[in-house]
Every structure is written in structure tokens, then in C-alpha cells.
Amino acid sequence: DNGDDSKHASTTPLSKWKTDVQNHWDKITTVLETIEAVPCQTTNPNTKQTFNRWRARVKLADGKYAILGTYEESAEDALFHYTFCELSYEDSSTNTRTICRKRNVLSVEVLTELMSKIGNVSWDPKTQRDVANSDEANLNPDSPPYMWMKALLEEDGMVDVFRHMYPEAEGRFTCWHQQKNRRYVNEGGRI
């Protein structure tokens, strides 16, 4: 043995989604430097009432624009999911600063959108599930909602009865994001 540990290094190839991210992340971050919030107007099809909204827009390498996200109430809301800075808040009852999102953490939904619209890589639902179930998906374990749920499940000894009884079940949601009308595409969570 000459002390060269390279022979012992893992030769397991990266999964396709990890390779996709590795191949396109620099392009995505470069394009995101052009992000801006643009005003737009929506119309209720039933009442014809109009609403002033905002969308996020980026300029692609070919000079064309891509719209990101959904219609939002403010410019800040339109840009929120595409800035990956650390977010925190001051808890007035304890006078402590709590990190609610670590730096460079984003949702699978946003990553999928960025890969599609900027990287030109489409991920099917199985790939998105692989991303969500990967070891890397737990990058924000300090977030208050995660810590609260972990405390309920682990410290208090509670279990998700449905998940326990039906571990392979999918698409059994009781809560949908109504603002985005996700009930009709069966995307949501179970409470």
C-alpha cells in the first residue's frame, strides 16, 4: 500500500438527477443573476375583475426570457423562491434569532422548474421523488416546521398512522395548496 486512498474511493456513479444538477447548476445560477420581478395583470374569468400581480423573469443565454413561478401579490413574493440566502427571524418571546431557511436550500418543485426552464432538463415524477427522498433533501433540519414535526414524531412518540399502515401508498392527500389550485392535479400533503 502506497498510501493512495483513491483506490478505496467510491466508484458508484452519481444518479442521473445529481449529474443533471452538476452539469447545469452553474448555468442556472448565472441566469438567476438576471432575475427581475415584472408587473402583470390577471383577470377573473367569471367576474372580469382585474388584479395587479407580479411574476419572476430571467434572461436566458439566447436573449429570450423565461417566466418563473406563479402570479404573486408583490415583487418580493415573486422573487422569494429564487433567492437562496439564509432567512431568519427574531423570536420576541425568547429574544433569540431562529434560522428558518439555510443558505442554498430550495424546494424540489423550484429545482425541477429551474432544471426545466433554464437547464432544458425535464424530470418525471419518479425522478422528483428520488430527489425528495435522497440524503441531500434533508438540508434544512433546523427549520422550525421540521423541528416541530420531528419533536411530535420522535420525542413525543407519535407516529404517522396512515404511513405506518400503508407504507407504499401514494397520492393520499388531505391538504392541497388552494391558492395554486393543486387539488385538481392531486398535489399536496396529508394532515
C-alpha angles and dihedrals in degrees: 000000000000094000092258105142093184090093089060096048117113113269093190107130119237116258115258094255092053090050089049091053092044091051096046108028096093090051091048094050091046092051091046088061086073095054118135136166113243125196118237139164129236128196128212103233093214102044098023087226112152127221131197109232140164134232132190116242133187132190113235125216091260091058095254122122129239123201116223130199129350137303108290137191095239142019089248091054091049091055098038100094093047099056112081101195122130114271126203141162136208113244103218093197094058101021090231131132113235123197109223097176127020121222116279095015118136137163124262087242093058093043090051091050093049092048090051102042099035105020096037090227119131120205121201120220092266091056091048089052090050089054092048092048096046124109089247092060092076094069096126104054091144095062112120095236091051093047091047093051092044089052091051094048102037111022096038092039094237122153135202095246095195093050090046094051097038107028094165097046117119135187096024099137130164097180127052132181097255096187088062093039091235095156090083093057091041097241119144146082138281121244 
